[in-house]
Amino acid sequence: MLLSDSLARSPLLLPTLVAGVFLLAGLVKGVVGMGLPTVALGLLALWMSPAEAAALLIWPSLLTNLWQMQPWGRLAAMLRRLWPMQAGVVAGTLSGAWAFGGLGGAWAPVALGGALVVYALWGLAGRRLSVAPRAEPVWGPLVGIATGLVTAATGVFVLPAVPYLQALRWSSEELIQAMGISFTVSTLALAAGLRFGSAQVDMPWGLSLAMLVPALAGMALGAALRRRLSPALFRRCFFLGLLALGAHMLLRG
């Protein structure tokens, strides 16, 4: 029996599968600080269009990333450093939403998956990018615009934002918080682009909000696991997570 036939025969099967997807995606995010949109989009695309899947993950992505922005005491200082990049994210996502429609074609996730695999292998080999503080006013907005365009085309926020943030040489906890800031801005910009861009995607706010419960449960489990990791092991898990996400997107493509 085809999966679509099973879903049609059992109205409870689809919500159960979707909840399982968000539990898994939240677990990945709790460990490496990212991956909820990428994992969720890749798996939800088995049953729905990429634009519908992106609309479904708005609330879980937004609220889990707001949680990730803690501790609040150093948030203001990080925002002062990162706001040029975030302004670029908004500009790139909204302009891309008008240019690409709902989300890009089949080539977009495949290209992103390939880029993730290359970057992860490069990181596992022990290489590190580095951005000097004096270069941040230039690179921040450019990276933000590029990230916004990728977000509008694929629905995921990791490139080139994550390599850039890692190149700023944060500690593990600071990197997690910086990614939370960037992903929160990307989620809000993507929601605006889907709703008001050229595709005018309907937003399933109720079901999206319900998926927050399994996403938060998975994230709590992943965060507890992350606290037991050494910095070196965290770095390895981070790049292995990127590699797995990229390979998944390539296989799905």
mmCIF file of C-alpha atoms in Angstrom:
data_model
loop_
_atom_site.group_PDB
_atom_site.id
_atom_site.type_symbol
_atom_site.label_atom_id
_atom_site.label_comp_id
_atom_site.label_asym_id
_atom_site.label_seq_id
_atom_site.Cartn_x
_atom_site.Cartn_y
_atom_site.Cartn_z
ATOM 1 C CA MET A 1 0.000 0.000 0.000
ATOM 2 C CA LEU A 2 1.293 3.449 -0.857
ATOM 3 C CA LEU A 3 2.078 5.869 1.967
ATOM 4 C CA SER A 4 -0.444 8.358 0.592
ATOM 5 C CA ASP A 5 -3.150 5.654 0.691
ATOM 6 C CA SER A 6 -2.316 4.866 4.316
ATOM 7 C CA LEU A 7 -2.524 8.529 5.263
ATOM 8 C CA ALA A 8 -5.904 8.842 3.580
ATOM 9 C CA ARG A 9 -7.271 5.769 5.435
ATOM 10 C CA SER A 10 -6.013 6.852 8.893
ATOM 11 C CA PRO A 11 -6.575 10.525 9.836
ATOM 12 C CA LEU A 12 -4.411 10.072 12.968
ATOM 13 C CA LEU A 13 -1.414 8.704 11.076
ATOM 14 C CA LEU A 14 -0.271 12.003 9.551
ATOM 15 C CA PRO A 15 -0.263 13.999 12.858
ATOM 16 C CA THR A 16 1.592 11.109 14.534
ATOM 17 C CA LEU A 17 4.227 10.998 11.807
ATOM 18 C CA VAL A 18 4.605 14.784 11.838
ATOM 19 C CA ALA A 19 5.007 14.784 15.638
ATOM 20 C CA GLY A 20 7.701 12.106 15.339
ATOM 21 C CA VAL A 21 9.514 14.231 12.768
ATOM 22 C CA PHE A 22 9.530 17.238 15.087
ATOM 23 C CA LEU A 23 10.701 15.129 18.046
ATOM 24 C CA LEU A 24 13.672 13.910 16.003
ATOM 25 C CA ALA A 25 14.390 17.373 14.589
ATOM 26 C CA GLY A 26 14.281 18.884 18.079
ATOM 27 C CA LEU A 27 16.730 16.254 19.348
ATOM 28 C CA VAL A 28 19.203 17.109 16.583
ATOM 29 C CA LYS A 29 18.832 20.817 17.319
ATOM 30 C CA GLY A 30 19.337 20.273 21.048
ATOM 31 C CA VAL A 31 22.673 18.553 20.455
ATOM 32 C CA VAL A 32 24.232 20.702 17.722
ATOM 33 C CA GLY A 33 22.188 23.923 17.993
ATOM 34 C CA MET A 34 20.707 23.644 14.510
ATOM 35 C CA GLY A 35 18.977 21.238 12.164
ATOM 36 C CA LEU A 36 15.293 21.493 13.099
ATOM 37 C CA PRO A 37 14.172 23.103 9.803
ATOM 38 C CA THR A 38 16.516 20.986 7.687
ATOM 39 C CA VAL A 39 15.544 17.638 9.222
ATOM 40 C CA ALA A 40 11.851 18.537 9.383
ATOM 41 C CA LEU A 41 11.687 19.845 5.815
ATOM 42 C CA GLY A 42 13.496 16.822 4.402
ATOM 43 C CA LEU A 43 11.180 14.328 6.101
ATOM 44 C CA LEU A 44 7.928 16.269 5.766
ATOM 45 C CA ALA A 45 8.558 16.505 2.019
ATOM 46 C CA LEU A 46 7.618 12.818 1.906
ATOM 47 C CA TRP A 47 3.974 13.847 2.394
ATOM 48 C CA MET A 48 3.652 17.508 1.381
ATOM 49 C CA SER A 49 5.186 20.248 -0.750
ATOM 50 C CA PRO A 50 8.292 22.105 0.521
ATOM 51 C CA ALA A 51 6.285 25.325 0.925
ATOM 52 C CA GLU A 52 3.618 23.554 3.032
ATOM 53 C CA ALA A 53 6.331 21.918 5.141
ATOM 54 C CA ALA A 54 8.090 25.261 5.668
ATOM 55 C CA ALA A 55 4.824 26.863 6.788
ATOM 56 C CA LEU A 56 4.230 24.009 9.250
ATOM 57 C CA LEU A 57 7.574 24.474 11.004
ATOM 58 C CA ILE A 58 7.248 28.239 11.618
ATOM 59 C CA TRP A 59 6.099 28.047 15.266
ATOM 60 C CA PRO A 60 8.409 25.204 16.374
ATOM 61 C CA SER A 61 11.377 26.849 14.667
ATOM 62 C CA LEU A 62 10.612 30.319 16.032
ATOM 63 C CA LEU A 63 10.004 29.350 19.656
ATOM 64 C CA THR A 64 12.827 26.816 19.932
ATOM 65 C CA ASN A 65 15.223 29.409 18.515
ATOM 66 C CA LEU A 66 13.961 32.019 20.987
ATOM 67 C CA TRP A 67 14.719 29.512 23.739
ATOM 68 C CA GLN A 68 18.190 28.988 22.235
ATOM 69 C CA MET A 69 18.907 32.749 22.467
ATOM 70 C CA GLN A 70 19.478 32.443 26.228
ATOM 71 C CA PRO A 71 21.197 33.565 28.452
ATOM 72 C CA TRP A 72 19.501 36.940 28.186
ATOM 73 C CA GLY A 73 22.290 38.752 30.061
ATOM 74 C CA ARG A 74 24.665 38.755 27.092
ATOM 75 C CA LEU A 75 21.975 39.004 24.405
ATOM 76 C CA ALA A 76 22.230 42.790 23.951
ATOM 77 C CA ALA A 77 25.992 42.648 23.348
ATOM 78 C CA MET A 78 25.599 39.871 20.797
ATOM 79 C CA LEU A 79 22.827 41.740 18.983
ATOM 80 C CA ARG A 80 25.056 44.828 18.704
ATOM 81 C CA ARG A 81 27.668 42.661 17.030
ATOM 82 C CA LEU A 82 25.325 40.667 14.800
ATOM 83 C CA TRP A 83 22.659 43.181 13.710
ATOM 84 C CA PRO A 84 24.296 44.018 10.311
ATOM 85 C CA MET A 85 24.209 40.333 9.410
ATOM 86 C CA GLN A 86 20.586 40.016 10.553
ATOM 87 C CA ALA A 87 19.544 43.038 8.500
ATOM 88 C CA GLY A 88 21.048 41.280 5.484
ATOM 89 C CA VAL A 89 19.138 38.083 6.339
ATOM 90 C CA VAL A 90 15.822 39.952 6.285
ATOM 91 C CA ALA A 91 16.622 41.746 3.026
ATOM 92 C CA GLY A 92 17.799 38.563 1.307
ATOM 93 C CA THR A 93 14.872 36.423 2.463
ATOM 94 C CA LEU A 94 12.153 38.904 1.506
ATOM 95 C CA SER A 95 13.686 39.680 -1.887
ATOM 96 C CA GLY A 96 14.194 35.960 -2.520
ATOM 97 C CA ALA A 97 10.573 35.228 -1.589
ATOM 98 C CA TRP A 98 9.424 37.546 -4.362
ATOM 99 C CA ALA A 99 11.984 36.221 -6.845
ATOM 100 C CA PHE A 100 11.606 32.472 -6.193
ATOM 101 C CA GLY A 101 7.935 32.173 -5.242
ATOM 102 C CA GLY A 102 7.126 29.693 -2.452
ATOM 103 C CA LEU A 103 10.465 27.871 -2.386
ATOM 104 C CA GLY A 104 13.015 27.121 -5.085
ATOM 105 C CA GLY A 105 12.897 24.145 -7.423
ATOM 106 C CA ALA A 106 14.305 20.657 -6.859
ATOM 107 C CA TRP A 107 17.837 21.913 -7.539
ATOM 108 C CA ALA A 108 17.864 24.118 -4.430
ATOM 109 C CA PRO A 109 17.900 21.464 -1.645
ATOM 110 C CA VAL A 110 20.307 19.309 -3.654
ATOM 111 C CA ALA A 111 22.737 22.206 -4.029
ATOM 112 C CA LEU A 112 22.441 23.054 -0.348
ATOM 113 C CA GLY A 113 22.958 19.410 0.645
ATOM 114 C CA GLY A 114 26.132 19.248 -1.436
ATOM 115 C CA ALA A 115 27.446 22.434 0.152
ATOM 116 C CA LEU A 116 26.722 21.074 3.650
ATOM 117 C CA VAL A 117 28.594 17.848 2.909
ATOM 118 C CA VAL A 118 31.647 19.712 1.584
ATOM 119 C CA TYR A 119 31.729 22.094 4.548
ATOM 120 C CA ALA A 120 31.278 19.274 7.079
ATOM 121 C CA LEU A 121 34.094 17.201 5.559
ATOM 122 C CA TRP A 122 36.321 20.280 5.560
ATOM 123 C CA GLY A 123 35.545 20.891 9.232
ATOM 124 C CA LEU A 124 36.082 17.247 10.227
ATOM 125 C CA ALA A 125 39.499 17.459 8.586
ATOM 126 C CA GLY A 126 40.405 20.066 11.226
ATOM 127 C CA ARG A 127 40.212 23.225 9.110
ATOM 128 C CA ARG A 128 38.876 26.460 10.586
ATOM 129 C CA LEU A 129 37.694 29.679 9.009
ATOM 130 C CA SER A 130 38.552 32.952 10.713
ATOM 131 C CA VAL A 131 37.077 36.444 10.289
ATOM 132 C CA ALA A 132 38.941 39.395 11.787
ATOM 133 C CA PRO A 133 36.797 41.796 13.886
ATOM 134 C CA ARG A 134 37.565 44.698 11.531
ATOM 135 C CA ALA A 135 36.128 42.684 8.607
ATOM 136 C CA GLU A 136 32.791 41.931 10.297
ATOM 137 C CA PRO A 137 31.051 45.172 9.138
ATOM 138 C CA VAL A 138 31.723 44.105 5.544
ATOM 139 C CA TRP A 139 31.227 40.359 5.714
ATOM 140 C CA GLY A 140 28.247 40.398 8.093
ATOM 141 C CA PRO A 141 25.702 42.010 5.700
ATOM 142 C CA LEU A 142 26.994 40.026 2.699
ATOM 143 C CA VAL A 143 26.702 36.727 4.548
ATOM 144 C CA GLY A 144 23.258 37.770 5.792
ATOM 145 C CA ILE A 145 21.978 38.522 2.289
ATOM 146 C CA ALA A 146 23.358 35.222 0.962
ATOM 147 C CA THR A 147 21.779 33.333 3.867
ATOM 148 C CA GLY A 148 18.452 35.038 3.198
ATOM 149 C CA LEU A 149 18.497 34.045 -0.462
ATOM 150 C CA VAL A 150 19.303 30.424 0.458
ATOM 151 C CA THR A 151 16.492 30.498 3.037
ATOM 152 C CA ALA A 152 13.996 31.758 0.465
ATOM 153 C CA ALA A 153 15.075 29.062 -2.010
ATOM 154 C CA THR A 154 15.280 26.059 0.344
ATOM 155 C CA GLY A 155 13.575 26.890 3.664
ATOM 156 C CA VAL A 156 16.714 26.212 5.755
ATOM 157 C CA PHE A 157 18.998 28.776 7.354
ATOM 158 C CA VAL A 158 22.411 27.164 7.845
ATOM 159 C CA LEU A 159 24.508 28.383 4.898
ATOM 160 C CA PRO A 160 26.524 30.498 4.800
ATOM 161 C CA ALA A 161 25.397 31.725 8.255
ATOM 162 C CA VAL A 162 26.797 28.833 10.313
ATOM 163 C CA PRO A 163 30.317 28.792 8.791
ATOM 164 C CA TYR A 164 30.473 32.580 9.227
ATOM 165 C CA LEU A 165 29.331 32.489 12.863
ATOM 166 C CA GLN A 166 31.794 29.717 13.616
ATOM 167 C CA ALA A 167 34.564 31.787 11.999
ATOM 168 C CA LEU A 168 33.970 34.488 14.628
ATOM 169 C CA ARG A 169 35.484 32.055 17.159
ATOM 170 C CA TRP A 170 32.706 31.927 19.732
ATOM 171 C CA SER A 171 32.776 29.414 22.560
ATOM 172 C CA SER A 172 30.423 26.444 22.195
ATOM 173 C CA GLU A 173 27.674 28.109 24.250
ATOM 174 C CA GLU A 174 28.163 31.489 22.524
ATOM 175 C CA LEU A 175 27.942 29.812 19.122
ATOM 176 C CA ILE A 176 24.685 28.119 20.130
ATOM 177 C CA GLN A 177 23.261 31.504 21.203
ATOM 178 C CA ALA A 178 24.485 33.297 18.060
ATOM 179 C CA MET A 179 22.855 30.649 15.878
ATOM 180 C CA GLY A 180 19.655 31.041 17.900
ATOM 181 C CA ILE A 181 19.622 34.771 17.086
ATOM 182 C CA SER A 182 20.268 34.207 13.392
ATOM 183 C CA PHE A 183 17.740 31.388 13.065
ATOM 184 C CA THR A 184 15.051 33.400 14.889
ATOM 185 C CA VAL A 185 15.445 36.284 12.460
ATOM 186 C CA SER A 186 15.476 33.845 9.517
ATOM 187 C CA THR A 187 12.284 32.153 10.724
ATOM 188 C CA LEU A 188 10.420 35.452 11.041
ATOM 189 C CA ALA A 189 11.650 36.594 7.624
ATOM 190 C CA LEU A 190 10.693 33.247 6.044
ATOM 191 C CA ALA A 191 7.191 33.412 7.576
ATOM 192 C CA ALA A 192 6.738 36.911 6.135
ATOM 193 C CA GLY A 193 8.067 35.797 2.767
ATOM 194 C CA LEU A 194 5.767 32.762 2.586
ATOM 195 C CA ARG A 195 2.686 34.712 3.639
ATOM 196 C CA PHE A 196 3.184 37.961 1.744
ATOM 197 C CA GLY A 197 5.591 37.021 -1.048
ATOM 198 C CA SER A 198 4.638 36.096 -4.568
ATOM 199 C CA ALA A 199 3.504 32.559 -3.572
ATOM 200 C CA GLN A 200 0.997 33.621 -0.838
ATOM 201 C CA VAL A 201 1.238 30.313 1.083
ATOM 202 C CA ASP A 202 -1.572 29.575 3.577
ATOM 203 C CA MET A 203 -0.162 29.290 7.118
ATOM 204 C CA PRO A 204 -1.440 26.324 9.253
ATOM 205 C CA TRP A 205 -0.918 28.185 12.537
ATOM 206 C CA GLY A 206 -2.838 25.724 14.745
ATOM 207 C CA LEU A 207 -1.059 22.533 13.645
ATOM 208 C CA SER A 208 2.270 24.346 13.583
ATOM 209 C CA LEU A 209 1.794 25.482 17.196
ATOM 210 C CA ALA A 210 0.838 21.946 18.272
ATOM 211 C CA MET A 211 4.137 20.624 16.891
ATOM 212 C CA LEU A 212 5.974 22.832 19.395
ATOM 213 C CA VAL A 213 5.420 20.171 22.103
ATOM 214 C CA PRO A 214 7.396 17.326 20.456
ATOM 215 C CA ALA A 215 9.998 19.812 19.167
ATOM 216 C CA LEU A 216 10.652 21.173 22.681
ATOM 217 C CA ALA A 217 10.739 17.654 24.147
ATOM 218 C CA GLY A 218 13.353 16.595 21.622
ATOM 219 C CA MET A 219 15.350 19.773 22.131
ATOM 220 C CA ALA A 220 15.418 19.295 25.926
ATOM 221 C CA LEU A 221 16.751 15.766 25.485
ATOM 222 C CA GLY A 222 19.384 16.962 23.037
ATOM 223 C CA ALA A 223 20.475 19.874 25.252
ATOM 224 C CA ALA A 224 20.940 17.527 28.220
ATOM 225 C CA LEU A 225 23.138 15.329 26.047
ATOM 226 C CA ARG A 226 25.141 18.316 24.774
ATOM 227 C CA ARG A 227 26.106 19.403 28.322
ATOM 228 C CA ARG A 228 27.926 16.117 28.783
ATOM 229 C CA LEU A 229 30.095 16.608 25.713
ATOM 230 C CA SER A 230 33.632 17.989 25.778
ATOM 231 C CA PRO A 231 34.395 20.958 23.417
ATOM 232 C CA ALA A 232 36.258 18.648 21.033
ATOM 233 C CA LEU A 233 33.444 16.108 21.017
ATOM 234 C CA PHE A 234 30.877 18.899 20.584
ATOM 235 C CA ARG A 235 32.793 20.146 17.521
ATOM 236 C CA ARG A 236 32.865 16.637 16.057
ATOM 237 C CA CYS A 237 29.149 16.158 16.704
ATOM 238 C CA PHE A 238 28.492 19.566 15.147
ATOM 239 C CA PHE A 239 30.192 18.636 11.872
ATOM 240 C CA LEU A 240 28.811 15.092 11.868
ATOM 241 C CA GLY A 241 25.366 16.647 12.229
ATOM 242 C CA LEU A 242 26.041 18.896 9.243
ATOM 243 C CA LEU A 243 27.302 15.909 7.254
ATOM 244 C CA ALA A 244 24.201 13.864 8.063
ATOM 245 C CA LEU A 245 21.886 16.739 7.154
ATOM 246 C CA GLY A 246 23.657 17.361 3.870
ATOM 247 C CA ALA A 247 23.723 13.681 2.939
ATOM 248 C CA HIS A 248 20.009 13.422 3.740
ATOM 249 C CA MET A 249 19.214 16.348 1.434
ATOM 250 C CA LEU A 250 21.322 14.832 -1.372
ATOM 251 C CA LEU A 251 19.629 11.441 -1.027
ATOM 252 C CA ARG A 252 16.180 13.049 -0.972
ATOM 253 C CA GLY A 253 17.093 15.031 -4.064
#
